[in-house]
Amino acid sequence: DDPSVTTGVQASLPSIADWRARSRSFERIAAYRYWLFNLVQRDEADALLGAYVSGDFFETLGTRAALGRTIEPGDDRASAGRVVVISDALWRRRFGGDPSVVGRAVRVDGAPHTVVGVMPADFQFPATIPGDAVLPSRALDVWTPLRVDAAAESWGSHNYWALGRLRSGVGPGQAQAELLRFAAENHVQHGSASKHVGLRQLREYVVAPVRPALLMILGAVGLVLLIACANVANLLLARATA
């Protein structure tokens, strides 16, 4: 039941909507798109990295807000009020850690939004920007609903990433085979639809950029432990000899 992300290739909203409707491997499939937002509050503007997310994005992750709430199903409807969720870092840096920030009005890309939640300080989600530039997940400061009708989007607009939660007992290989079959069928019916799908578990996706550093640290810790064990062994040997 680990969340998984499609990686290496982006998809169109019609493709993701089709996967969501037909998949038997996933409990949920959400869509998101990275964006550089301009947030204005009290005449102070910040350029912030964030993401447009479907209403079930945080529900798919199984993540709750530390303050207020996350974006929920229904928030991404065109008729819904504009809301925004902010990171703990932004909350402390820009709003001084004020808990009354929930319900406050800010402007995001020129449009009025209401802050409905603040994410936990340890919330981590990978930020993969076009050009394969991988940024720390903490770089994301803003999440706002993806208010786009999938039916009105082109099958060839490969601008979105997908996040899915596997059903119990379903492995990544089985899920990827299913998505590849859907993609191939959609490519036949809609020529501009991508026929490529890559699937990767979110846990692996998060640690991939820092894996070499983690391995080096693990090796260094192991070496220090080995030296310490050797020193203790020498002390015990000297004591026994005495």
CSV table of C-alpha atoms in Angstrom, one decimal:
chain,number,residue,atom,x,y,z
A,1,ASP,CA,0.0,0.0,0.0
A,2,ASP,CA,3.0,2.3,-0.5
A,3,PRO,CA,2.4,5.4,-2.6
A,4,SER,CA,4.1,5.3,-5.9
A,5,VAL,CA,4.9,8.0,-8.5
A,6,THR,CA,5.2,7.9,-12.2
A,7,THR,CA,8.7,9.0,-13.0
A,8,GLY,CA,10.8,9.8,-16.1
A,9,VAL,CA,7.8,10.9,-18.1
A,10,GLN,CA,4.9,13.2,-17.6
A,11,ALA,CA,1.3,12.5,-18.5
A,12,SER,CA,-1.7,14.4,-19.6
A,13,LEU,CA,-4.7,14.9,-17.4
A,14,PRO,CA,-7.0,12.8,-19.7
A,15,SER,CA,-4.5,9.9,-19.4
A,16,ILE,CA,-4.4,10.2,-15.6
A,17,ALA,CA,-8.2,10.4,-15.4
A,18,ASP,CA,-8.4,7.3,-17.6
A,19,TRP,CA,-6.0,5.4,-15.3
A,20,ARG,CA,-8.0,6.5,-12.2
A,21,ALA,CA,-11.3,5.2,-13.8
A,22,ARG,CA,-10.0,1.9,-15.0
A,23,SER,CA,-7.2,0.8,-12.7
A,24,ARG,CA,-7.6,-2.2,-10.4
A,25,SER,CA,-4.1,-1.9,-9.0
A,26,PHE,CA,-4.5,1.4,-7.3
A,27,GLU,CA,-6.8,2.6,-4.5
A,28,ARG,CA,-6.3,6.2,-5.6
A,29,ILE,CA,-4.5,8.1,-8.3
A,30,ALA,CA,-3.8,11.8,-7.9
A,31,ALA,CA,-2.3,14.4,-10.3
A,32,TYR,CA,0.0,17.3,-9.6
A,33,ARG,CA,2.1,19.8,-11.5
A,34,TYR,CA,5.1,21.9,-10.2
A,35,TRP,CA,4.8,25.6,-10.5
A,36,LEU,CA,6.7,28.8,-9.4
A,37,PHE,CA,4.1,30.9,-7.5
A,38,ASN,CA,4.1,34.5,-6.6
A,39,LEU,CA,2.7,34.9,-3.1
A,40,VAL,CA,1.8,38.4,-1.9
A,41,GLN,CA,0.8,39.2,1.7
A,42,ARG,CA,0.8,42.7,3.1
A,43,ASP,CA,2.4,44.1,0.0
A,44,GLU,CA,5.4,41.7,0.4
A,45,ALA,CA,5.9,39.3,-2.5
A,46,ASP,CA,7.8,36.0,-2.7
A,47,ALA,CA,8.6,33.7,-5.6
A,48,LEU,CA,7.9,30.2,-4.2
A,49,LEU,CA,8.2,26.7,-5.6
A,50,GLY,CA,5.1,24.7,-5.2
A,51,ALA,CA,2.6,22.5,-6.9
A,52,TYR,CA,-0.9,22.5,-8.3
A,53,VAL,CA,-2.5,19.3,-6.9
A,54,SER,CA,-5.8,17.4,-7.5
A,55,GLY,CA,-8.2,17.3,-4.6
A,56,ASP,CA,-7.2,13.8,-3.6
A,57,PHE,CA,-3.5,14.4,-3.6
A,58,PHE,CA,-2.9,14.6,0.2
A,59,GLU,CA,-5.5,11.9,0.8
A,60,THR,CA,-3.5,9.6,-1.6
A,61,LEU,CA,-0.4,10.4,0.4
A,62,GLY,CA,-2.1,9.8,3.7
A,63,THR,CA,-0.7,13.0,5.1
A,64,ARG,CA,-2.5,15.5,7.4
A,65,ALA,CA,-1.7,19.1,8.0
A,66,ALA,CA,-0.1,20.2,11.3
A,67,LEU,CA,-2.5,23.2,11.4
A,68,GLY,CA,-5.8,23.5,9.7
A,69,ARG,CA,-6.4,21.0,6.9
A,70,THR,CA,-4.9,19.9,3.6
A,71,ILE,CA,-6.5,20.3,0.2
A,72,GLU,CA,-9.5,18.0,-0.1
A,73,PRO,CA,-11.7,16.5,-2.8
A,74,GLY,CA,-14.0,19.3,-4.0
A,75,ASP,CA,-11.4,22.1,-3.6
A,76,ASP,CA,-10.3,21.5,-7.2
A,77,ARG,CA,-13.8,22.3,-8.6
A,78,ALA,CA,-14.0,25.5,-10.6
A,79,SER,CA,-16.9,26.7,-8.3
A,80,ALA,CA,-14.9,26.2,-5.1
A,81,GLY,CA,-13.2,29.0,-3.3
A,82,ARG,CA,-9.5,29.4,-3.9
A,83,VAL,CA,-7.4,27.9,-1.1
A,84,VAL,CA,-3.7,27.3,-0.4
A,85,VAL,CA,-1.7,25.1,1.9
A,86,ILE,CA,1.8,26.3,3.0
A,87,SER,CA,4.9,24.6,4.3
A,88,ASP,CA,6.1,24.8,7.9
A,89,ALA,CA,9.2,26.7,6.7
A,90,LEU,CA,7.2,29.3,4.9
A,91,TRP,CA,4.8,29.6,7.9
A,92,ARG,CA,7.7,30.3,10.2
A,93,ARG,CA,9.7,32.5,7.8
A,94,ARG,CA,7.0,34.6,6.5
A,95,PHE,CA,4.2,34.5,9.1
A,96,GLY,CA,6.3,34.2,12.2
A,97,GLY,CA,4.8,30.8,13.2
A,98,ASP,CA,1.5,32.5,14.0
A,99,PRO,CA,-1.2,29.8,14.4
A,100,SER,CA,-3.9,32.3,13.3
A,101,VAL,CA,-2.5,32.1,9.7
A,102,VAL,CA,-5.2,29.6,9.0
A,103,GLY,CA,-8.1,31.5,7.5
A,104,ARG,CA,-5.9,34.4,6.5
A,105,ALA,CA,-6.2,35.9,3.0
A,106,VAL,CA,-3.2,36.0,0.6
A,107,ARG,CA,-2.7,36.6,-3.1
A,108,VAL,CA,-1.3,33.8,-5.1
A,109,ASP,CA,-0.4,34.7,-8.7
A,110,GLY,CA,-2.6,37.7,-8.4
A,111,ALA,CA,-5.7,35.9,-7.2
A,112,PRO,CA,-7.0,36.0,-3.6
A,113,HIS,CA,-6.6,32.7,-1.7
A,114,THR,CA,-7.4,31.6,1.8
A,115,VAL,CA,-4.7,29.7,3.8
A,116,VAL,CA,-6.4,26.6,5.0
A,117,GLY,CA,-3.5,24.6,6.4
A,118,VAL,CA,0.2,24.3,7.3
A,119,MET,CA,2.1,21.1,6.6
A,120,PRO,CA,4.3,19.4,9.3
A,121,ALA,CA,7.9,20.4,9.5
A,122,ASP,CA,9.0,16.8,8.5
A,123,PHE,CA,6.7,16.6,5.4
A,124,GLN,CA,8.8,15.5,2.5
A,125,PHE,CA,7.8,15.2,-1.2
A,126,PRO,CA,10.3,15.1,-4.1
A,127,ALA,CA,10.4,18.0,-6.4
A,128,THR,CA,11.4,16.9,-9.9
A,129,ILE,CA,11.6,19.9,-12.2
A,130,PRO,CA,11.9,19.7,-16.0
A,131,GLY,CA,15.5,19.2,-16.9
A,132,ASP,CA,16.0,16.4,-14.3
A,133,ALA,CA,17.0,19.0,-11.7
A,134,VAL,CA,16.1,17.3,-8.4
A,135,LEU,CA,15.5,19.7,-5.5
A,136,PRO,CA,15.1,19.0,-1.8
A,137,SER,CA,11.4,18.3,-1.0
A,138,ARG,CA,11.5,21.1,1.6
A,139,ALA,CA,11.9,23.5,-1.3
A,140,LEU,CA,8.1,23.2,-1.9
A,141,ASP,CA,6.3,25.9,0.0
A,142,VAL,CA,2.9,26.2,-1.6
A,143,TRP,CA,0.2,23.7,-2.6
A,144,THR,CA,-3.0,24.9,-4.3
A,145,PRO,CA,-5.9,23.0,-6.0
A,146,LEU,CA,-5.5,22.0,-9.7
A,147,ARG,CA,-8.7,23.6,-11.0
A,148,VAL,CA,-8.5,22.1,-14.5
A,149,ASP,CA,-11.2,20.0,-16.2
A,150,ALA,CA,-9.5,16.9,-17.6
A,151,ALA,CA,-12.1,16.5,-20.3
A,152,ALA,CA,-11.1,19.9,-21.7
A,153,GLU,CA,-7.4,19.1,-21.8
A,154,SER,CA,-5.5,17.6,-24.7
A,155,TRP,CA,-4.2,14.1,-24.6
A,156,GLY,CA,-0.9,15.5,-25.8
A,157,SER,CA,-0.5,18.0,-23.0
A,158,HIS,CA,2.1,16.0,-21.0
A,159,ASN,CA,2.5,18.4,-18.2
A,160,TYR,CA,1.5,16.5,-15.1
A,161,TRP,CA,2.8,13.8,-12.8
A,162,ALA,CA,0.7,11.1,-11.2
A,163,LEU,CA,0.8,9.8,-7.6
A,164,GLY,CA,-0.9,6.5,-6.8
A,165,ARG,CA,-1.5,4.3,-3.7
A,166,LEU,CA,-1.3,0.6,-4.5
A,167,ARG,CA,-4.0,-1.8,-3.3
A,168,SER,CA,-3.0,-4.3,-0.7
A,169,GLY,CA,-1.2,-7.3,-2.3
A,170,VAL,CA,-0.4,-5.5,-5.5
A,171,GLY,CA,3.3,-5.0,-6.4
A,172,PRO,CA,4.8,-2.2,-8.5
A,173,GLY,CA,5.5,-4.5,-11.4
A,174,GLN,CA,1.9,-5.6,-11.7
A,175,ALA,CA,0.7,-1.9,-11.4
A,176,GLN,CA,3.2,-0.8,-14.1
A,177,ALA,CA,2.1,-3.5,-16.5
A,178,GLU,CA,-1.5,-2.4,-16.1
A,179,LEU,CA,-0.6,1.3,-16.7
A,180,LEU,CA,1.5,0.4,-19.7
A,181,ARG,CA,-1.5,-1.5,-21.2
A,182,PHE,CA,-3.7,1.5,-20.6
A,183,ALA,CA,-1.1,3.9,-22.1
A,184,ALA,CA,-0.7,1.7,-25.2
A,185,GLU,CA,-4.5,1.5,-25.7
A,186,ASN,CA,-4.8,5.3,-25.3
A,187,HIS,CA,-2.0,5.9,-27.7
A,188,VAL,CA,-3.8,3.9,-30.4
A,189,GLN,CA,-7.1,5.8,-29.8
A,190,HIS,CA,-5.5,9.2,-29.2
A,191,GLY,CA,-2.2,9.5,-31.1
A,192,SER,CA,-0.8,12.3,-29.0
A,193,ALA,CA,-1.2,10.3,-25.7
A,194,SER,CA,2.0,9.0,-24.3
A,195,LYS,CA,2.6,5.2,-24.4
A,196,HIS,CA,5.4,5.4,-21.9
A,197,VAL,CA,4.9,5.0,-18.1
A,198,GLY,CA,7.6,4.6,-15.4
A,199,LEU,CA,6.6,3.6,-11.9
A,200,ARG,CA,8.7,4.0,-8.8
A,201,GLN,CA,7.9,3.7,-5.1
A,202,LEU,CA,7.8,7.1,-3.4
A,203,ARG,CA,10.2,6.0,-0.7
A,204,GLU,CA,12.9,5.2,-3.2
A,205,TYR,CA,12.1,8.4,-5.2
A,206,VAL,CA,12.7,10.6,-2.1
A,207,VAL,CA,16.0,9.1,-1.1
A,208,ALA,CA,17.4,8.6,-4.7
A,209,PRO,CA,19.1,12.1,-4.9
A,210,VAL,CA,20.9,11.5,-1.5
A,211,ARG,CA,21.5,7.8,-1.8
A,212,PRO,CA,25.3,8.2,-2.6
A,213,ALA,CA,25.8,10.5,0.4
A,214,LEU,CA,23.9,8.1,2.6
A,215,LEU,CA,26.0,5.2,1.5
A,216,MET,CA,29.2,7.2,2.2
A,217,ILE,CA,28.0,8.1,5.6
A,218,LEU,CA,27.0,4.4,6.3
A,219,GLY,CA,30.5,3.3,5.2
A,220,ALA,CA,32.1,6.0,7.4
A,221,VAL,CA,30.0,5.0,10.4
A,222,GLY,CA,30.9,1.3,9.8
A,223,LEU,CA,34.6,2.1,9.7
A,224,VAL,CA,34.4,4.1,12.9
A,225,LEU,CA,32.5,1.2,14.6
A,226,LEU,CA,35.2,-1.3,13.4
A,227,ILE,CA,38.0,0.9,14.8
A,228,ALA,CA,36.1,1.2,18.1
A,229,CYS,CA,35.6,-2.6,18.3
A,230,ALA,CA,39.3,-3.2,17.5
A,231,ASN,CA,40.3,-0.8,20.3
A,232,VAL,CA,38.0,-2.5,22.8
A,233,ALA,CA,39.4,-5.9,21.8
A,234,ASN,CA,42.9,-4.6,22.4
A,235,LEU,CA,42.0,-3.3,25.8
A,236,LEU,CA,40.4,-6.6,26.8
A,237,LEU,CA,43.4,-8.5,25.5
A,238,ALA,CA,45.8,-6.3,27.5
A,239,ARG,CA,43.7,-6.7,30.6
A,240,ALA,CA,43.6,-10.5,30.2
A,241,THR,CA,47.4,-10.5,29.7
A,242,ALA,CA,48.0,-8.4,32.8
